[in-house]
């Protein structure tokens, strides 16, 4: 039996999953874009700053996606949206890491980092989906999220919650007493079959 995660918690986990992966991908991409060198020479502080900017940017973009109710997507559109958000988050992180000035901003490095982060996001999305069906198609319910399927579906689904058992009970005073007409045949206290019906 699978545990049901409350809606608010599923949404929070989805925000953290998206923003965390964006920050991690941008952090690694920034270190890789710095070139090969000793561990001491790697741009650790700069990478952390860009990753923090990417995390915040991803949270904002995910909030916009939730507010526009564009979260319950099939696998490929969901993956494309995530790639676009990772690219934009990486650029936003690069811009916030330094004093952004369009004339002095290092666009080449920022685009290199964004490209590497987007490729990493594509790899993560493809690895996160379930194995392909025998016909090669993406199975229904597959997602590029690393959250458990039930938690992810609870977060992105906009359908109203199913009614509770109490909500479907008849109002008080409308139940039928045993032995009275209206009781379902075959239940204890109900009338027998009507004359001529097979017993």
Short mmCIF file of C-alpha atoms in Angstrom, two decimals:
data_model
loop_
_atom_site.label_atom_id
_atom_site.label_comp_id
_atom_site.label_asym_id
_atom_site.label_seq_id
_atom_site.Cartn_x
_atom_site.Cartn_y
_atom_site.Cartn_z
CA UNK A 1 0.00 0.00 0.00
CA UNK A 2 1.42 3.38 -0.99
CA UNK A 3 1.38 6.29 1.41
CA UNK A 4 -0.69 9.29 0.35
CA UNK A 5 1.30 12.51 0.62
CA UNK A 6 -0.71 15.64 1.48
CA UNK A 7 -1.08 18.06 -1.43
CA UNK A 8 0.86 20.89 0.25
CA UNK A 9 3.78 18.59 1.02
CA UNK A 10 3.83 17.14 -2.51
CA UNK A 11 3.93 20.67 -3.99
CA UNK A 12 6.72 21.71 -1.60
CA UNK A 13 8.74 18.60 -2.51
CA UNK A 14 8.21 19.34 -6.22
CA UNK A 15 9.52 22.90 -5.77
CA UNK A 16 12.56 21.61 -3.87
CA UNK A 17 13.22 18.84 -6.40
CA UNK A 18 13.15 21.22 -9.36
CA UNK A 19 15.15 24.01 -7.71
CA UNK A 20 17.65 21.61 -6.12
CA UNK A 21 18.43 19.90 -9.40
CA UNK A 22 18.74 23.25 -11.19
CA UNK A 23 21.16 24.54 -8.58
CA UNK A 24 23.21 21.33 -8.64
CA UNK A 25 23.39 21.21 -12.43
CA UNK A 26 24.43 24.87 -12.64
CA UNK A 27 27.01 24.40 -9.88
CA UNK A 28 28.66 21.45 -11.67
CA UNK A 29 28.40 23.16 -15.07
CA UNK A 30 30.11 26.27 -13.69
CA UNK A 31 32.96 24.21 -12.28
CA UNK A 32 33.34 22.33 -15.59
CA UNK A 33 33.21 25.55 -17.63
CA UNK A 34 36.11 26.90 -15.56
CA UNK A 35 38.43 24.44 -17.28
CA UNK A 36 40.66 21.72 -15.93
CA UNK A 37 42.85 22.74 -13.04
CA UNK A 38 43.65 21.98 -9.46
CA UNK A 39 40.82 21.75 -6.94
CA UNK A 40 42.03 24.92 -5.24
CA UNK A 41 41.91 26.88 -8.51
CA UNK A 42 38.28 25.96 -9.30
CA UNK A 43 35.78 28.83 -8.97
CA UNK A 44 34.01 27.44 -5.87
CA UNK A 45 32.60 30.73 -4.54
CA UNK A 46 31.45 31.86 -7.98
CA UNK A 47 29.84 28.46 -8.62
CA UNK A 48 27.98 28.56 -5.31
CA UNK A 49 26.75 32.09 -6.03
CA UNK A 50 25.48 31.11 -9.46
CA UNK A 51 23.87 27.96 -8.03
CA UNK A 52 22.05 30.01 -5.37
CA UNK A 53 20.79 32.38 -8.05
CA UNK A 54 19.65 29.43 -10.16
CA UNK A 55 17.83 27.93 -7.14
CA UNK A 56 15.88 31.15 -6.52
CA UNK A 57 15.18 31.62 -10.22
CA UNK A 58 13.85 28.06 -10.47
CA UNK A 59 11.54 28.65 -7.50
CA UNK A 60 10.13 31.77 -9.18
CA UNK A 61 9.69 30.05 -12.56
CA UNK A 62 8.05 27.02 -10.93
CA UNK A 63 5.67 29.32 -9.04
CA UNK A 64 4.71 30.95 -12.35
CA UNK A 65 4.15 27.50 -13.83
CA UNK A 66 1.91 26.49 -10.91
CA UNK A 67 -0.05 29.75 -10.98
CA UNK A 68 -0.71 29.31 -14.71
CA UNK A 69 -1.73 25.66 -14.07
CA UNK A 70 0.81 24.38 -16.61
CA UNK A 71 2.22 21.58 -14.44
CA UNK A 72 0.20 18.48 -15.40
CA UNK A 73 2.04 17.80 -18.66
CA UNK A 74 2.94 14.66 -20.57
CA UNK A 75 6.57 13.47 -20.39
CA UNK A 76 8.06 15.27 -23.42
CA UNK A 77 6.37 18.68 -22.90
CA UNK A 78 7.28 18.47 -19.19
CA UNK A 79 10.91 17.72 -20.08
CA UNK A 80 11.05 20.60 -22.60
CA UNK A 81 9.66 23.03 -20.02
CA UNK A 82 12.27 21.84 -17.51
CA UNK A 83 15.07 22.31 -20.05
CA UNK A 84 13.91 25.86 -20.78
CA UNK A 85 13.65 26.66 -17.08
CA UNK A 86 17.14 25.26 -16.40
CA UNK A 87 18.59 27.37 -19.21
CA UNK A 88 16.87 30.53 -17.93
CA UNK A 89 17.75 29.74 -14.30
CA UNK A 90 21.40 29.34 -15.26
CA UNK A 91 21.47 32.66 -17.11
CA UNK A 92 19.70 34.38 -14.21
CA UNK A 93 22.20 32.87 -11.78
CA UNK A 94 25.11 34.12 -13.87
CA UNK A 95 23.60 37.59 -14.00
CA UNK A 96 23.07 37.74 -10.24
CA UNK A 97 26.57 36.43 -9.51
CA UNK A 98 28.14 39.60 -10.85
CA UNK A 99 26.96 43.15 -11.21
CA UNK A 100 25.01 42.72 -14.42
CA UNK A 101 25.95 45.17 -17.10
CA UNK A 102 24.98 44.25 -20.65
CA UNK A 103 28.15 45.87 -22.01
CA UNK A 104 30.61 44.05 -19.74
CA UNK A 105 28.74 40.80 -19.02
CA UNK A 106 30.58 37.66 -20.15
CA UNK A 107 27.81 36.26 -22.35
CA UNK A 108 29.99 33.50 -23.79
CA UNK A 109 30.78 31.98 -20.39
CA UNK A 110 27.18 32.38 -19.19
CA UNK A 111 25.83 30.65 -22.31
CA UNK A 112 28.41 27.86 -21.97
CA UNK A 113 27.32 27.23 -18.37
CA UNK A 114 23.64 27.38 -19.37
CA UNK A 115 24.24 24.90 -22.20
CA UNK A 116 26.09 22.44 -19.95
CA UNK A 117 23.40 22.71 -17.26
CA UNK A 118 20.66 22.12 -19.84
CA UNK A 119 22.42 19.01 -21.18
CA UNK A 120 22.71 17.73 -17.60
CA UNK A 121 19.00 18.45 -17.10
CA UNK A 122 18.17 16.47 -20.24
CA UNK A 123 20.23 13.52 -19.02
CA UNK A 124 18.55 13.64 -15.60
CA UNK A 125 15.08 13.79 -17.15
CA UNK A 126 15.72 10.82 -19.43
CA UNK A 127 17.22 8.78 -16.59
CA UNK A 128 14.35 9.66 -14.22
CA UNK A 129 11.61 8.35 -16.51
CA UNK A 130 10.47 4.79 -16.23
CA UNK A 131 11.79 2.26 -18.75
CA UNK A 132 10.19 2.53 -22.15
CA UNK A 133 7.27 0.27 -22.99
CA UNK A 134 7.96 -2.75 -25.27
CA UNK A 135 6.81 -0.71 -28.30
CA UNK A 136 9.37 1.99 -27.46
CA UNK A 137 6.79 4.52 -26.28
CA UNK A 138 7.04 6.47 -23.04
CA UNK A 139 4.79 4.72 -20.50
CA UNK A 140 1.77 6.68 -19.29
CA UNK A 141 2.47 8.45 -16.04
CA UNK A 142 6.22 8.75 -16.71
CA UNK A 143 7.81 12.03 -15.67
CA UNK A 144 11.25 13.66 -15.71
CA UNK A 145 10.99 14.10 -11.94
CA UNK A 146 13.01 12.11 -9.43
CA UNK A 147 10.14 12.25 -6.94
CA UNK A 148 8.10 9.07 -6.42
CA UNK A 149 5.38 8.90 -9.09
CA UNK A 150 2.52 9.20 -6.60
CA UNK A 151 4.03 12.26 -4.91
CA UNK A 152 4.72 13.95 -8.24
CA UNK A 153 1.21 13.27 -9.57
CA UNK A 154 -0.30 14.59 -6.32
CA UNK A 155 1.71 17.81 -6.74
CA UNK A 156 0.97 18.56 -10.39
CA UNK A 157 -2.61 17.27 -10.71
CA UNK A 158 -5.23 20.02 -10.66
CA UNK A 159 -8.27 17.73 -10.34
CA UNK A 160 -10.36 18.22 -7.21
CA UNK A 161 -9.78 15.72 -4.44
CA UNK A 162 -12.14 12.73 -4.48
CA UNK A 163 -15.00 12.94 -2.00
CA UNK A 164 -14.57 11.38 1.40
CA UNK A 165 -16.74 8.49 2.58
CA UNK A 166 -18.51 10.81 5.00
CA UNK A 167 -19.34 13.24 2.20
CA UNK A 168 -21.03 10.48 0.20
CA UNK A 169 -23.19 9.24 3.11
CA UNK A 170 -26.92 10.09 2.85
CA UNK A 171 -28.13 12.97 5.00
CA UNK A 172 -29.38 12.11 8.48
CA UNK A 173 -32.94 10.78 8.67
CA UNK A 174 -33.03 9.49 5.08
CA UNK A 175 -31.85 5.95 5.74
CA UNK A 176 -34.37 3.12 5.28
CA UNK A 177 -35.13 0.89 8.25
CA UNK A 178 -34.68 -2.87 7.96
CA UNK A 179 -37.70 -4.73 6.61
CA UNK A 180 -39.13 -1.67 4.88
CA UNK A 181 -39.52 -1.16 1.13
CA UNK A 182 -36.46 0.36 -0.43
CA UNK A 183 -33.90 -1.94 1.14
CA UNK A 184 -31.61 -3.60 -1.39
CA UNK A 185 -32.68 -7.19 -2.11
CA UNK A 186 -30.49 -9.79 -0.54
CA UNK A 187 -29.46 -7.70 2.45
CA UNK A 188 -30.41 -8.75 5.96
CA UNK A 189 -33.90 -7.58 6.91
CA UNK A 190 -34.93 -6.80 3.35
CA UNK A 191 -38.01 -8.17 1.63
CA UNK A 192 -37.74 -11.41 -0.28
CA UNK A 193 -37.96 -11.67 -4.05
CA UNK A 194 -41.15 -10.43 -5.65
CA UNK A 195 -43.70 -13.10 -6.62
CA UNK A 196 -42.79 -14.78 -9.87
CA UNK A 197 -39.10 -13.86 -9.57
CA UNK A 198 -36.66 -16.73 -9.49
CA UNK A 199 -35.58 -17.42 -5.95
#
